[in-house]
């Protein structure tokens, strides 16, 4: 058995286990007819994140003129879409983020904004790594391990 | 002359009402592109035809309720169910619900509201206005399956008798001699309260039972 492939497969499995649980619900919606469903939804989610973070960043820019309503609306949307795809960490930051909005704490909001930005980018990177691993396994002649999570 | 003699469904002698009628056509309304994609997939998996729009205004336009076109020209696009997000900019899901229930052409279409927020007064308000059900987001496959079964069962029941499970008090009374007139303040309905199969996803069922104890 090709040890390079075996090693890659193990790495893949580790990543997959942690991400699998996150996207369990979404994965139920994917099948042979729609093999790219999860990838497509997640991609839309990342675009959404980027857009919302930019908008909120602008709203928070000037300390004397923060539009907290706008920020709150952005947080609400982000919380909704992260919840829909299973991006748990992003969603959890949104909970704190909303609290900062409610009390009009600009500093708190800026910290949460930074955190949300970090979390979604981390997730994006992880998924990209997973995809790259998949490609490397296939190119090395191996098969993508199927992980069974009950 | 019986008002109720509408088209009858062929019900097999065994009594198993498996409806193999044409697919349900669902209009899904949500301002979030992510949620639209997910709900569309959930509905497609559940063997429904799906049209998604991103706002209440677009939904009204699609139905022909925006005043520009008459609603009569849309027979080919018959919508069997509307699923809408609650919080949307412009027309909220609640506003959309009201407009649909105010329309003589479309008020029979069941409307289901979705929301990420579990706010009881909001849920009450929607059910009072005639919403068929209220789903908490993130919506799961089991939620959609349950809603679909409900709709299909309602349509079958409508064909058997003429008692509608519309919770909103209708302005005109239907002269229905087949069953007693429903009490005006009742929030429950006979054909849709069969919850025996709804064990696994109690989110909206729990709300319903909480509500009926309140009302």
Coordinates of C-alpha atoms in Angstrom, one line a residue:
Chain A
X1 CA 0.0 0.0 0.0
X2 CA 1.4 3.4 -1.0
X3 CA 2.4 5.0 2.3
X4 CA 2.2 8.5 0.9
X5 CA -1.4 7.9 0.0
X6 CA -2.0 6.2 3.4
X7 CA -0.6 9.2 5.1
X8 CA -2.6 11.6 3.1
X9 CA -5.7 9.6 3.7
X10 CA -5.2 9.7 7.4
X11 CA -4.7 13.4 7.3
X12 CA -7.8 13.7 5.2
X13 CA -9.8 11.6 7.7
X14 CA -8.7 13.8 10.6
X15 CA -9.8 16.9 8.9
X16 CA -12.9 15.3 7.7
X17 CA -14.0 14.1 11.1
X18 CA -13.8 17.6 12.6
X19 CA -15.5 19.3 9.7
X20 CA -18.0 16.5 9.0
X21 CA -19.7 17.1 12.3
X22 CA -20.1 20.7 11.4
X23 CA -21.7 20.0 8.0
X24 CA -23.7 16.9 8.9
X25 CA -27.0 18.5 8.1
X26 CA -25.8 20.0 4.9
X27 CA -24.2 16.7 3.8
X28 CA -27.6 15.0 4.1
X29 CA -28.7 17.2 1.3
X30 CA -25.9 16.1 -1.1
X31 CA -26.1 13.0 -3.3
X32 CA -24.7 11.6 -6.5
X33 CA -27.0 13.9 -8.4
X34 CA -25.8 17.0 -6.6
X35 CA -22.2 16.2 -5.7
X36 CA -21.2 19.8 -5.4
X37 CA -24.1 21.0 -3.2
X38 CA -22.1 21.4 0.0
X39 CA -19.3 23.1 -1.8
X40 CA -21.7 25.5 -3.5
X41 CA -23.5 26.5 -0.4
X42 CA -20.4 26.9 1.6
X43 CA -18.9 29.1 -1.2
X44 CA -22.0 31.3 -1.1
X45 CA -21.7 31.5 2.6
X46 CA -18.1 32.7 2.4
X47 CA -19.0 35.4 -0.2
X48 CA -21.8 36.4 2.1
X49 CA -19.4 36.7 5.1
X50 CA -17.0 38.8 3.2
X51 CA -19.7 41.2 2.0
X52 CA -21.4 41.5 5.4
X53 CA -18.1 42.0 7.2
X54 CA -17.2 44.8 4.8
X55 CA -20.5 46.5 5.3
X56 CA -20.3 46.2 9.1
X57 CA -16.7 47.4 9.1
X58 CA -17.8 50.6 7.3
X59 CA -20.6 51.1 9.7
X60 CA -18.2 50.9 12.6
X61 CA -15.5 53.0 11.1
X62 CA -16.2 56.4 12.6
X63 CA -16.6 56.3 16.4
X64 CA -18.8 59.4 16.5
X65 CA -21.1 58.1 13.9
X66 CA -21.8 54.3 14.2
X67 CA -24.9 53.0 12.6
X68 CA -25.7 50.2 15.1
X69 CA -28.9 49.3 13.4
X70 CA -26.9 48.5 10.3
X71 CA -24.4 46.5 12.2
X72 CA -27.2 44.6 14.0
X73 CA -28.8 43.8 10.7
X74 CA -25.5 42.5 9.4
X75 CA -24.9 40.4 12.5
X76 CA -28.5 39.0 12.2
X77 CA -27.9 37.9 8.6
X78 CA -24.5 36.4 9.4
X79 CA -25.9 34.5 12.3
X80 CA -28.6 33.2 10.1
X81 CA -26.5 32.0 7.3
X82 CA -23.8 30.5 9.6
X83 CA -26.5 28.6 11.4
X84 CA -27.9 27.3 8.1
X85 CA -24.6 25.9 6.9
X86 CA -23.4 24.7 10.3
X87 CA -20.5 27.1 10.8
X88 CA -20.8 26.9 14.5
X89 CA -17.9 29.0 15.5
X90 CA -18.9 31.9 13.4
X91 CA -22.4 31.7 14.7
X92 CA -21.2 31.7 18.3
X93 CA -19.3 34.9 17.7
X94 CA -22.4 36.4 16.3
X95 CA -24.2 35.9 19.6
X96 CA -21.6 38.0 21.5
X97 CA -21.6 40.4 18.6
X98 CA -25.3 41.0 18.9
X99 CA -24.9 41.7 22.6
X100 CA -22.3 44.4 21.9
X101 CA -24.7 45.9 19.4
X102 CA -27.5 45.9 21.8
X103 CA -25.6 48.0 24.3
X104 CA -23.9 50.0 21.5
X105 CA -20.4 49.0 22.5
X106 CA -18.3 50.0 19.5
X107 CA -15.1 48.5 20.9
X108 CA -16.8 45.2 21.6
X109 CA -18.3 45.2 18.1
X110 CA -14.9 45.8 16.6
X111 CA -13.4 42.9 18.5
X112 CA -16.3 40.6 17.4
X113 CA -15.9 41.8 13.9
X114 CA -12.3 40.8 13.9
X115 CA -13.1 37.5 15.4
X116 CA -15.9 36.7 12.9
X117 CA -13.5 37.6 10.1
X118 CA -10.8 35.2 11.6
X119 CA -13.3 32.4 12.1
X120 CA -14.7 32.4 8.6
X121 CA -11.3 32.6 7.0
X122 CA -10.1 29.7 9.2
X123 CA -13.0 27.7 8.0
X124 CA -12.4 28.6 4.4
X125 CA -8.8 27.6 4.8
X126 CA -9.6 24.3 6.4
X127 CA -12.0 23.4 3.6
X128 CA -9.5 24.5 1.0
X129 CA -6.9 22.2 2.7
X130 CA -9.5 19.4 2.6
X131 CA -10.1 19.9 -1.0
X132 CA -6.4 20.0 -1.8
X133 CA -5.9 16.8 0.1
X134 CA -8.7 15.2 -1.9
X135 CA -6.9 16.2 -5.1
X136 CA -3.6 14.9 -3.9
X137 CA -5.0 11.6 -2.9
X138 CA -6.7 11.2 -6.3
X139 CA -3.6 12.2 -8.1
X140 CA -1.5 9.7 -6.1
X141 CA -3.9 7.0 -7.2
X142 CA -5.8 6.6 -4.0
X143 CA -9.4 6.7 -3.1
X144 CA -11.1 9.4 -0.9
X145 CA -11.8 7.8 2.5
X146 CA -15.4 7.8 3.4
X147 CA -15.9 8.7 7.1
X148 CA -18.8 7.3 8.9
X149 CA -20.0 9.4 11.7
X150 CA -23.0 8.2 13.6
Chain B
X1 CA -77.3 21.4 -4.7
X2 CA -74.2 20.4 -2.9
X3 CA -71.5 23.0 -2.7
X4 CA -69.0 20.4 -1.7
X5 CA -69.1 18.1 -4.7
X6 CA -65.6 18.9 -6.0
X7 CA -63.3 16.6 -7.8
X8 CA -62.8 13.4 -5.9
X9 CA -59.5 11.7 -5.3
X10 CA -59.3 8.1 -6.0
X11 CA -58.8 6.6 -2.6
X12 CA -57.7 2.9 -2.8
X13 CA -59.9 0.5 -1.0
X14 CA -57.1 -0.4 1.5
X15 CA -57.4 3.2 2.8
X16 CA -53.8 4.0 2.4
X17 CA -53.9 7.5 1.1
X18 CA -50.6 7.6 -0.7
X19 CA -50.9 10.6 -3.0
X20 CA -49.2 10.1 -6.3
X21 CA -50.6 13.3 -7.7
X22 CA -48.5 15.8 -9.5
X23 CA -45.6 17.3 -7.6
X24 CA -46.2 20.2 -5.2
X25 CA -45.0 23.5 -6.5
X26 CA -43.5 25.5 -3.7
X27 CA -42.7 29.2 -3.7
X28 CA -39.8 29.9 -1.3
X29 CA -39.1 33.4 -0.2
X30 CA -36.0 34.4 1.6
X31 CA -33.6 37.4 1.4
X32 CA -30.6 35.2 2.3
X33 CA -28.9 33.6 -0.7
X34 CA -27.5 30.8 1.5
X35 CA -30.9 30.0 3.0
X36 CA -32.6 30.1 -0.5
X37 CA -30.1 27.5 -1.7
X38 CA -30.7 25.3 1.3
X39 CA -34.5 25.5 1.3
X40 CA -34.5 24.9 -2.4
X41 CA -32.5 21.7 -1.9
X42 CA -34.6 20.6 1.0
X43 CA -37.7 21.0 -1.1
X44 CA -36.3 19.3 -4.2
X45 CA -35.2 16.3 -2.1
X46 CA -38.7 16.1 -0.9
X47 CA -39.9 15.8 -4.5
X48 CA -41.3 19.3 -4.8
X49 CA -41.0 21.8 -7.7
X50 CA -39.4 24.9 -6.3
X51 CA -39.4 28.6 -7.3
X52 CA -37.3 30.8 -5.1
X53 CA -37.5 34.6 -4.8
X54 CA -35.6 37.0 -2.7
X55 CA -38.3 39.3 -1.3
X56 CA -42.0 39.6 -0.4
X57 CA -42.4 42.1 -3.3
X58 CA -41.0 39.6 -5.8
X59 CA -43.3 36.9 -4.4
X60 CA -46.3 39.1 -4.9
X61 CA -45.1 39.9 -8.4
X62 CA -44.7 36.2 -9.2
X63 CA -48.2 35.5 -8.0
X64 CA -49.5 38.4 -9.9
X65 CA -50.7 40.2 -6.8
X66 CA -48.7 43.3 -7.3
X67 CA -51.4 45.1 -9.2
X68 CA -49.6 45.0 -12.6
X69 CA -51.0 41.8 -13.8
X70 CA -54.2 40.1 -13.1
X71 CA -53.9 36.9 -11.0
X72 CA -56.0 35.0 -13.5
X73 CA -53.3 34.5 -16.0
X74 CA -51.2 32.3 -13.8
X75 CA -53.1 29.0 -13.8
X76 CA -50.1 27.2 -15.2
X77 CA -47.9 28.2 -12.4
X78 CA -50.2 27.0 -9.7
X79 CA -48.5 27.3 -6.3
X80 CA -49.4 24.7 -3.7
X81 CA -47.4 26.1 -0.8
X82 CA -45.6 29.2 0.1
X83 CA -42.6 29.1 2.5
X84 CA -41.3 32.4 3.6
X85 CA -38.7 33.8 6.0
X86 CA -40.1 36.2 8.6
X87 CA -37.4 38.9 8.8
X88 CA -36.9 40.4 5.4
X89 CA -36.3 44.0 4.4
X90 CA -39.3 45.7 2.9
X91 CA -42.2 43.3 3.2
X92 CA -41.8 40.9 6.1
X93 CA -43.0 37.3 5.9
X94 CA -45.9 38.4 8.1
X95 CA -46.8 41.2 5.6
X96 CA -46.6 38.7 2.8
X97 CA -48.8 36.3 4.7
X98 CA -51.4 39.0 5.2
X99 CA -51.5 40.0 1.6
X100 CA -51.9 36.4 0.5
X101 CA -54.7 35.7 3.0
X102 CA -56.5 38.9 1.9
X103 CA -56.5 37.7 -1.7
X104 CA -59.6 35.9 -2.8
X105 CA -57.6 34.0 -5.4
X106 CA -54.6 33.0 -3.2
X107 CA -55.8 32.8 0.3
X108 CA -56.3 29.0 0.2
X109 CA -52.6 28.5 -0.5
X110 CA -51.0 27.4 2.7
X111 CA -48.2 29.6 4.0
X112 CA -45.4 28.5 6.3
X113 CA -43.2 31.0 8.1
X114 CA -39.6 30.4 8.9
X115 CA -37.5 32.3 11.4
X116 CA -34.3 31.9 13.2
X117 CA -35.9 33.5 16.3
X118 CA -38.1 31.7 18.7
X119 CA -40.4 34.6 19.6
X120 CA -43.8 33.4 20.9
X121 CA -45.8 36.6 20.2
X122 CA -44.5 36.5 16.6
X123 CA -45.5 32.9 16.2
X124 CA -48.9 33.5 17.7
X125 CA -49.4 36.5 15.4
X126 CA -48.5 34.4 12.3
X127 CA -50.7 31.5 13.2
X128 CA -53.6 33.9 14.0
X129 CA -53.2 35.4 10.6
X130 CA -53.6 32.0 9.0
X131 CA -50.1 30.6 8.7
X132 CA -50.1 26.9 8.3
X133 CA -47.0 26.4 10.5
X134 CA -44.0 28.1 11.8
X135 CA -40.5 26.6 11.4
X136 CA -37.4 27.5 13.4
X137 CA -34.3 27.9 11.3
X138 CA -32.1 26.1 10.5
X139 CA -34.8 24.2 8.7
X140 CA -34.2 20.4 8.6
X141 CA -35.2 17.8 6.2
X142 CA -37.6 16.3 8.6
X143 CA -39.4 19.7 9.0
X144 CA -39.9 19.9 5.2
X145 CA -41.1 16.3 5.0
X146 CA -43.6 17.0 7.7
X147 CA -44.9 20.1 6.1
X148 CA -45.2 18.4 2.8
X149 CA -47.2 15.5 4.3
X150 CA -49.4 18.1 6.0
X151 CA -50.1 19.9 2.8
X152 CA -50.7 16.7 0.8
X153 CA -53.1 15.4 3.5
X154 CA -54.9 18.7 3.6
X155 CA -55.4 18.7 -0.1
X156 CA -56.7 15.2 0.1
X157 CA -59.1 16.1 2.9
X158 CA -60.3 19.1 1.0
X159 CA -61.4 16.8 -1.8
X160 CA -63.1 14.4 0.6
X161 CA -65.0 17.0 2.5
X162 CA -65.1 20.6 2.1
X163 CA -63.9 21.6 5.5
X164 CA -60.9 23.8 5.1
X165 CA -58.2 23.9 7.7
X166 CA -57.8 27.6 7.3
X167 CA -57.2 29.1 10.7
X168 CA -58.1 32.6 9.7
X169 CA -61.8 33.5 10.1
X170 CA -63.1 33.9 6.6
X171 CA -65.2 36.9 5.8
X172 CA -67.8 34.8 4.0
X173 CA -69.1 31.6 5.5
X174 CA -69.0 28.6 3.3
X175 CA -72.3 27.0 3.3
X176 CA -71.1 23.6 4.3
X177 CA -73.7 21.1 5.4
X178 CA -71.2 18.3 5.5
X179 CA -69.6 19.3 8.7
X180 CA -70.5 21.6 11.5
X181 CA -69.2 25.2 11.3
X182 CA -65.9 25.6 13.1
X183 CA -66.0 27.7 16.3
X184 CA -64.9 31.2 15.4
X185 CA -62.2 31.6 18.0
X186 CA -60.7 28.1 17.6
X187 CA -57.0 28.1 16.8
X188 CA -56.8 24.3 16.1
X189 CA -58.1 22.6 13.1
X190 CA -59.2 19.1 12.7
X191 CA -57.3 18.0 9.7
X192 CA -53.9 19.3 10.5
X193 CA -53.7 18.5 14.2
X194 CA -52.9 14.8 13.7
X195 CA -49.5 15.0 15.3
X196 CA -49.1 11.3 15.9
X197 CA -46.2 11.0 13.4
X198 CA -44.4 14.1 14.6
X199 CA -42.2 12.7 17.3
X200 CA -38.7 13.5 16.2
X201 CA -38.8 17.2 15.5
X202 CA -40.9 18.9 18.0
X203 CA -39.9 22.5 17.3
X204 CA -43.2 23.7 15.7
X205 CA -45.3 21.1 17.3
X206 CA -44.2 22.2 20.7
X207 CA -45.1 25.7 19.8
X208 CA -48.5 24.6 18.7
X209 CA -49.3 22.8 21.9
X210 CA -48.0 25.6 24.0
X211 CA -50.2 28.0 22.0
X212 CA -53.3 25.9 22.3
X213 CA -52.9 25.9 26.1
X214 CA -52.6 29.6 26.0
X215 CA -55.5 30.4 23.7

